[in-house]
PDB file of C-alpha atoms in Angstrom:
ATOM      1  CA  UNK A   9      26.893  42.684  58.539  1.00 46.00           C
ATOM      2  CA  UNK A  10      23.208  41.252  57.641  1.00 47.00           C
ATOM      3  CA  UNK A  11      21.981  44.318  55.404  1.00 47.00           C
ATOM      4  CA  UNK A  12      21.608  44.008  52.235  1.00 47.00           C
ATOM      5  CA  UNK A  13      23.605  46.984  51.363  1.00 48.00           C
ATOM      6  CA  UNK A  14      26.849  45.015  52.210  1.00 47.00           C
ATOM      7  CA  UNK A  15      25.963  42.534  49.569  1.00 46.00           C
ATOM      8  CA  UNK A  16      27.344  43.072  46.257  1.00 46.00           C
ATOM      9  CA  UNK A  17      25.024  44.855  43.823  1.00 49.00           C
ATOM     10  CA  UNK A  18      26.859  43.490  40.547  1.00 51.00           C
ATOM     11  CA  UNK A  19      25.602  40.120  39.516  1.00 48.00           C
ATOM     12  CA  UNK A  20      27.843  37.705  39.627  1.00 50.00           C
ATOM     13  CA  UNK A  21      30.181  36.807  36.545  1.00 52.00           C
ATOM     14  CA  UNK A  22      29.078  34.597  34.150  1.00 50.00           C
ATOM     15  CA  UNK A  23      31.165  31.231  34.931  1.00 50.00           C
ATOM     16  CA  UNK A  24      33.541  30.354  31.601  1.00 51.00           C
ATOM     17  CA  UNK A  25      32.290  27.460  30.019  1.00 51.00           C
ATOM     18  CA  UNK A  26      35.135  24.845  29.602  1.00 53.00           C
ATOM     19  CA  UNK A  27      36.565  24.562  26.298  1.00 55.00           C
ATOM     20  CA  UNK A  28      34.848  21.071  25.041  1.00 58.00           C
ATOM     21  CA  UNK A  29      37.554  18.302  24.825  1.00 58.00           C
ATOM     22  CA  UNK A  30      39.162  17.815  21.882  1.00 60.00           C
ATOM     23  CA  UNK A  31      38.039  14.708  19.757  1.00 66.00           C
ATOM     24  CA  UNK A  32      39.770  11.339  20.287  1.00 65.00           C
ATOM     25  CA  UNK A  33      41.624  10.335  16.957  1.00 70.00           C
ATOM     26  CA  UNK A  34      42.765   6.652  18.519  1.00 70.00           C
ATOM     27  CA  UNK A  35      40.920   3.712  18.123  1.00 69.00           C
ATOM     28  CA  UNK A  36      42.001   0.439  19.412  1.00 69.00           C
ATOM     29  CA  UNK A  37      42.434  -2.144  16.922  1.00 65.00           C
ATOM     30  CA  UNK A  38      40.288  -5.283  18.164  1.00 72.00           C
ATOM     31  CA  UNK A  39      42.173  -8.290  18.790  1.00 77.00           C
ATOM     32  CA  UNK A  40      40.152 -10.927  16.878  1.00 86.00           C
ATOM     33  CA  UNK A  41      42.853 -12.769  15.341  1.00 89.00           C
ATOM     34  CA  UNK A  42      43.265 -16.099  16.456  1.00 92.00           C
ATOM     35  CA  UNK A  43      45.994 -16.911  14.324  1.00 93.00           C
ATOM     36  CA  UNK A  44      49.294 -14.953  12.518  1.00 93.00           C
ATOM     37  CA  UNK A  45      47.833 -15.266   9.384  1.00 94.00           C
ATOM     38  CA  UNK A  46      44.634 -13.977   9.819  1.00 93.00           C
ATOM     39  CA  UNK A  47      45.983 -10.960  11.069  1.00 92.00           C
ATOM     40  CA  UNK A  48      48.604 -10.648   8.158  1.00 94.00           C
ATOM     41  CA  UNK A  49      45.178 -11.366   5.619  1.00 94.00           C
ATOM     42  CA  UNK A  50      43.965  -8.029   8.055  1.00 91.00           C
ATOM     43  CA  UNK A  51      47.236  -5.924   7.560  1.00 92.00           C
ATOM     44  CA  UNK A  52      46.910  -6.837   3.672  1.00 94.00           C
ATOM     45  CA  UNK A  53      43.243  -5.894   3.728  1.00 90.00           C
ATOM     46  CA  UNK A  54      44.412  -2.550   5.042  1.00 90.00           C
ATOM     47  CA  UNK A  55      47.041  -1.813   2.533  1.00 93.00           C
ATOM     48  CA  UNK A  56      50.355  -3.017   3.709  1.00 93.00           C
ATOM     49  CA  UNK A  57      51.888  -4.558   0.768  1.00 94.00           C
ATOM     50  CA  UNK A  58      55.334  -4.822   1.464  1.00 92.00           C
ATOM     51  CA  UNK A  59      58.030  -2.634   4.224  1.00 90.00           C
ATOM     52  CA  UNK A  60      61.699  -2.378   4.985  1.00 90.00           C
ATOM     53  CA  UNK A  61      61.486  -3.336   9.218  1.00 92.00           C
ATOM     54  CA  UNK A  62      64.409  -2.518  10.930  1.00 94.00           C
ATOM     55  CA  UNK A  63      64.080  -2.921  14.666  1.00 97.00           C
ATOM     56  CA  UNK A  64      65.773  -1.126  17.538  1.00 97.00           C
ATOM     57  CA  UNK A  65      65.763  -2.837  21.543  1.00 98.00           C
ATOM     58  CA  UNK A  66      65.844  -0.445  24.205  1.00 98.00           C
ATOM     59  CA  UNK A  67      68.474  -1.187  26.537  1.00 98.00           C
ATOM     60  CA  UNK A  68      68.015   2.096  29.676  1.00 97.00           C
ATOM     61  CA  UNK A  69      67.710   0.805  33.148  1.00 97.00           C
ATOM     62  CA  UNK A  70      63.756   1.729  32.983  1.00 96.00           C
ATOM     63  CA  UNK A  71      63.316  -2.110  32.048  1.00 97.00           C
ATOM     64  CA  UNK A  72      64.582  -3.120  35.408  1.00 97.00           C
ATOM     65  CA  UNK A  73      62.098  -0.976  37.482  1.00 94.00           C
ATOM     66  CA  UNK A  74      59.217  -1.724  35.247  1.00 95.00           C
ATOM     67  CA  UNK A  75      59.868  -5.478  35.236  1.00 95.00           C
ATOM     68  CA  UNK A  76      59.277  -4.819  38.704  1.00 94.00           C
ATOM     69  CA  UNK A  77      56.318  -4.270  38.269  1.00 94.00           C
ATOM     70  CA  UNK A  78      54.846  -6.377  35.068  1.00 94.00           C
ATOM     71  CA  UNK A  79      57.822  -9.365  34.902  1.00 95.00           C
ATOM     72  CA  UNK A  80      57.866 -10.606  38.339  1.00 94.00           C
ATOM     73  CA  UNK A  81      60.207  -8.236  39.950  1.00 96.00           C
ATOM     74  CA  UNK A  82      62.563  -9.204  37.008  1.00 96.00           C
ATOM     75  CA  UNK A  83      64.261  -6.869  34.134  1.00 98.00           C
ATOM     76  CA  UNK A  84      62.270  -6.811  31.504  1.00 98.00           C
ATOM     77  CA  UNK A  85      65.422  -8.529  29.630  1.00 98.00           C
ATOM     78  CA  UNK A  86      66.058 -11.087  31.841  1.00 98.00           C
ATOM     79  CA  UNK A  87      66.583 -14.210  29.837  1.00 97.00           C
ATOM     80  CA  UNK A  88      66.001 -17.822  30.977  1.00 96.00           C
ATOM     81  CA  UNK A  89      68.771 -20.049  30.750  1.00 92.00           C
ATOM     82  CA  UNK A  90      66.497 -22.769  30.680  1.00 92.00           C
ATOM     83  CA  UNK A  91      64.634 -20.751  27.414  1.00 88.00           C
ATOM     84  CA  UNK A  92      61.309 -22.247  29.158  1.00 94.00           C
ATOM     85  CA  UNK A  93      59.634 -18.367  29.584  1.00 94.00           C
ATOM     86  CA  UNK A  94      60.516 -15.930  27.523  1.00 97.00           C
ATOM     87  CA  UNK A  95      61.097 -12.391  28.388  1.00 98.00           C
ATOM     88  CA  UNK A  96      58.743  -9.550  27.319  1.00 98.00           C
ATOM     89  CA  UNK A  97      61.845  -8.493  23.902  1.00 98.00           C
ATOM     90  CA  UNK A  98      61.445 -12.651  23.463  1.00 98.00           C
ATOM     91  CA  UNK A  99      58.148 -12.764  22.583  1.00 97.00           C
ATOM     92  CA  UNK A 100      57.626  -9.144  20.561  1.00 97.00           C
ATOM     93  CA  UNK A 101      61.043 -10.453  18.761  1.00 97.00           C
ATOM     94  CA  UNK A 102      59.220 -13.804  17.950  1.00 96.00           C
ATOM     95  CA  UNK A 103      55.489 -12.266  17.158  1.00 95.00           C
ATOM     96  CA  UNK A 104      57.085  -9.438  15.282  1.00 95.00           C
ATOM     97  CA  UNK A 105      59.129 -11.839  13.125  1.00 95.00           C
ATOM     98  CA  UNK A 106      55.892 -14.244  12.883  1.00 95.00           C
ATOM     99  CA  UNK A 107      53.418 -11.230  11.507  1.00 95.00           C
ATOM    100  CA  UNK A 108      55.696  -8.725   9.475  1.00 96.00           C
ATOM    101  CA  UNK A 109      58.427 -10.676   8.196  1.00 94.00           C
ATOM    102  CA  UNK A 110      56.243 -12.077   5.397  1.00 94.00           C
ATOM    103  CA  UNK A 111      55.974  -8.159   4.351  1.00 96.00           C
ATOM    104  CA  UNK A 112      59.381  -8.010   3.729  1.00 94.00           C
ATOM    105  CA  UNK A 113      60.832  -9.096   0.529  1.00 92.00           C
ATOM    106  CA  UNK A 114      64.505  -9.509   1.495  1.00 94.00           C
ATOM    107  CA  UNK A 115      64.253 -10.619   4.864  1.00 94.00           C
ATOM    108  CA  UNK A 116      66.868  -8.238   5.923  1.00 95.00           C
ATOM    109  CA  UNK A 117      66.511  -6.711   9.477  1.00 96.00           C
ATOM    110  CA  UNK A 118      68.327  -4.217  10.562  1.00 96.00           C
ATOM    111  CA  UNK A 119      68.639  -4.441  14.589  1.00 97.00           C
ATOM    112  CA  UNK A 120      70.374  -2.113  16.653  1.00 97.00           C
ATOM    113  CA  UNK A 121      70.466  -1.933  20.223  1.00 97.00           C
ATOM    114  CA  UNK A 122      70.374   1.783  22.287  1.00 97.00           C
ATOM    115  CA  UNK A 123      70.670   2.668  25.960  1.00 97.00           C
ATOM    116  CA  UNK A 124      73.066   1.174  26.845  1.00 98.00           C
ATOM    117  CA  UNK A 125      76.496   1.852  29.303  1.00 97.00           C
ATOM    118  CA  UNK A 126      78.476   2.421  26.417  1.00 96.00           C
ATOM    119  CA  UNK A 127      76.500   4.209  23.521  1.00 95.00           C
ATOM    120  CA  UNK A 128      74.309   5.891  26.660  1.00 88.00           C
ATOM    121  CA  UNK A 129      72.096   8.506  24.868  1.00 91.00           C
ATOM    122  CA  UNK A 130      74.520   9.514  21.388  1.00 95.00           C
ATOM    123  CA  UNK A 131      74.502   6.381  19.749  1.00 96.00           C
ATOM    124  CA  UNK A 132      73.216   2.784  19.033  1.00 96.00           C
ATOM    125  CA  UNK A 133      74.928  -0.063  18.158  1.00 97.00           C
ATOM    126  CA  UNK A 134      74.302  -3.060  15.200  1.00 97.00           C
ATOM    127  CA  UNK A 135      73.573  -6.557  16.431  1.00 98.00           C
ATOM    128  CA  UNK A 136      76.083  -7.657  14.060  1.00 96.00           C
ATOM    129  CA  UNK A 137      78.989  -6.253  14.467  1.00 88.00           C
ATOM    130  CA  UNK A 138      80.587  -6.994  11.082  1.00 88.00           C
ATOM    131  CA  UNK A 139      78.096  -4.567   9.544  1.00 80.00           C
ATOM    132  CA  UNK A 140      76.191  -7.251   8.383  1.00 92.00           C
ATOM    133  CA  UNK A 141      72.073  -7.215   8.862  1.00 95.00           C
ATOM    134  CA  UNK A 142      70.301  -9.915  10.729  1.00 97.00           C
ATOM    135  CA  UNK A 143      68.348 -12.304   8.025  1.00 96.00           C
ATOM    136  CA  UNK A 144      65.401 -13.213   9.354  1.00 96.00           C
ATOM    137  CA  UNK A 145      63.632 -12.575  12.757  1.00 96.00           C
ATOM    138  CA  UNK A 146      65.156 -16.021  13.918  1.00 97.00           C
ATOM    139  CA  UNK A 147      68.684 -14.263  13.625  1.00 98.00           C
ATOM    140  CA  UNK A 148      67.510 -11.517  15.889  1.00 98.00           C
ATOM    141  CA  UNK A 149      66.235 -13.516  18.256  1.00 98.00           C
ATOM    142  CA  UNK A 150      69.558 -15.417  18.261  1.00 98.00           C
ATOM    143  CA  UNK A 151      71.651 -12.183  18.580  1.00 98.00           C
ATOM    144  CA  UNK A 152      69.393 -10.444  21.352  1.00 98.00           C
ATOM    145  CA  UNK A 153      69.738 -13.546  23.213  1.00 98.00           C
ATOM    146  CA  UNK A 154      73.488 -13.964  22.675  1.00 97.00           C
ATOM    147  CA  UNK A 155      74.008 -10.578  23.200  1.00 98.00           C
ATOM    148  CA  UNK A 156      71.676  -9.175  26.095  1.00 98.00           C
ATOM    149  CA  UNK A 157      73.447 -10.897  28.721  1.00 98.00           C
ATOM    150  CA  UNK A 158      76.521  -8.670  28.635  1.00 97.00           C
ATOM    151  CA  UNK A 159      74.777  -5.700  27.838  1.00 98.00           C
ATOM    152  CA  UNK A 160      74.556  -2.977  31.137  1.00 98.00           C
ATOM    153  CA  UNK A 161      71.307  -0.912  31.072  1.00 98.00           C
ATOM    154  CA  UNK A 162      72.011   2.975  31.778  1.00 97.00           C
ATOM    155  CA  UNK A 163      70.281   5.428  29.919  1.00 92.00           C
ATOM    156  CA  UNK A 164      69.127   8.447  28.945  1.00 94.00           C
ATOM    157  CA  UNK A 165      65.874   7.308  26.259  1.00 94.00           C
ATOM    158  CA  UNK A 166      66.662   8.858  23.418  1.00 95.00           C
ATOM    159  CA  UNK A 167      65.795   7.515  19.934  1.00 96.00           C
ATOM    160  CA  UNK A 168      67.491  10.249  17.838  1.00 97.00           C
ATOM    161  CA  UNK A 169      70.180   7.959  17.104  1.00 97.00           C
ATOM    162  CA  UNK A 170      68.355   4.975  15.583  1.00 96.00           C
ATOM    163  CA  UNK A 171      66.040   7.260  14.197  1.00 96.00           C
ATOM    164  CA  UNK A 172      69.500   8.476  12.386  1.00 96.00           C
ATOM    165  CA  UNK A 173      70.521   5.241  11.711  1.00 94.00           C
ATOM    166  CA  UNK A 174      66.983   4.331  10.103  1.00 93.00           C
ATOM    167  CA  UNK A 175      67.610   7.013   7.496  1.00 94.00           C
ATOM    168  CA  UNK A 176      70.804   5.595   6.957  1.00 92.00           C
ATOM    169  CA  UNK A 177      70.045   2.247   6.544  1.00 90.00           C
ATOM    170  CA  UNK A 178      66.429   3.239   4.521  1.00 84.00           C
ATOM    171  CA  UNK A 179      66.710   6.899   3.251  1.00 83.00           C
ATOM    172  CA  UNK A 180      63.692   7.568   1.737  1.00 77.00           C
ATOM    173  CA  UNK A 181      62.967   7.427  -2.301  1.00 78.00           C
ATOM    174  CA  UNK A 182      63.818  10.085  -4.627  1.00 68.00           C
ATOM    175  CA  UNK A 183      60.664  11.790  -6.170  1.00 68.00           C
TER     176      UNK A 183
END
């Protein structure tokens, strides 16, 4: 038990060193802007000249459990009937239509909703029903809010269908 001749006479194996971790691409952009234009001047700056948005709202039952916990154990589409807070789509709505609508020359938004009870995970649906487009960010605003109410989150999260529906809507130029 103690001799030496029970010990191992191989020395041990060198230990593998760990594969070094790969490089991180992402950088976070600072938030210096104090005001929308400023960070339009920055977008410009960086080469956005002009885009076709079209905007999709997620309507699965995961924004009830994580208004839980960021919206004060609230669905993250909860809307306010007094319009005095606005919900978490209410403000990226309004701040999205604030810094990118100048960028596009039409003002023509696509919006679609997905998620929901009755498209679940193989479709989306338009805001508009007529298969008109939203003008503006103010209309979108307007329909989300006019429309949210009656919506019923369910699920599954899948984008293939407005990522469909963007290729539709904005197939991509000939070359």
């Amino acid at each position: 038990m103690g001799s030496d001749q029970s010990k191992p006479t191989q020395p041990p194996r060198p230990v593998r060193a760990a594969a070094a971790a790969p490089q991180q691409t992402f950088r976070a952009i600072p938030d210096t802007y104090e005001t929308y234009e400023q960070l339009q001047a920055a977008l410009r700056h960086s080469g956005l000249e002009s885009s076709n948005l079209i905007l999709a709202i997620d309507y699965t039952k995961s924004n009830t459990w994580t208004g839980q916990r960021s919206f004060q154990n609230k669905c993250l589409h909860d809307i306010d009937p007094t319009n005095q807070v606005w919900n978490p789509y209410q403000s990226v709505i309004h701040i999205l239509g604030r810094t990118l609508e100048a960028f596009d020359d039409d003002k023509l938004i696509p919006a679609f909703g997905f998620g929901d009870a009755t498209t679940g995970g193989r479709a989306c649906f338009p805001f508009l029903t007529n298969g008109d487009v939203c003008v503006g960010f103010d209309q979108v605003l307007q329909r989300y809010n006019q429309i949210t109410p009656g919506i019923v989150l369910s699920g599954p999260t899948n984008f293939a269908p407005v990522i469909h529906e963007a290729i539709r809507v904005h197939p991509a130029p000939m070359r």
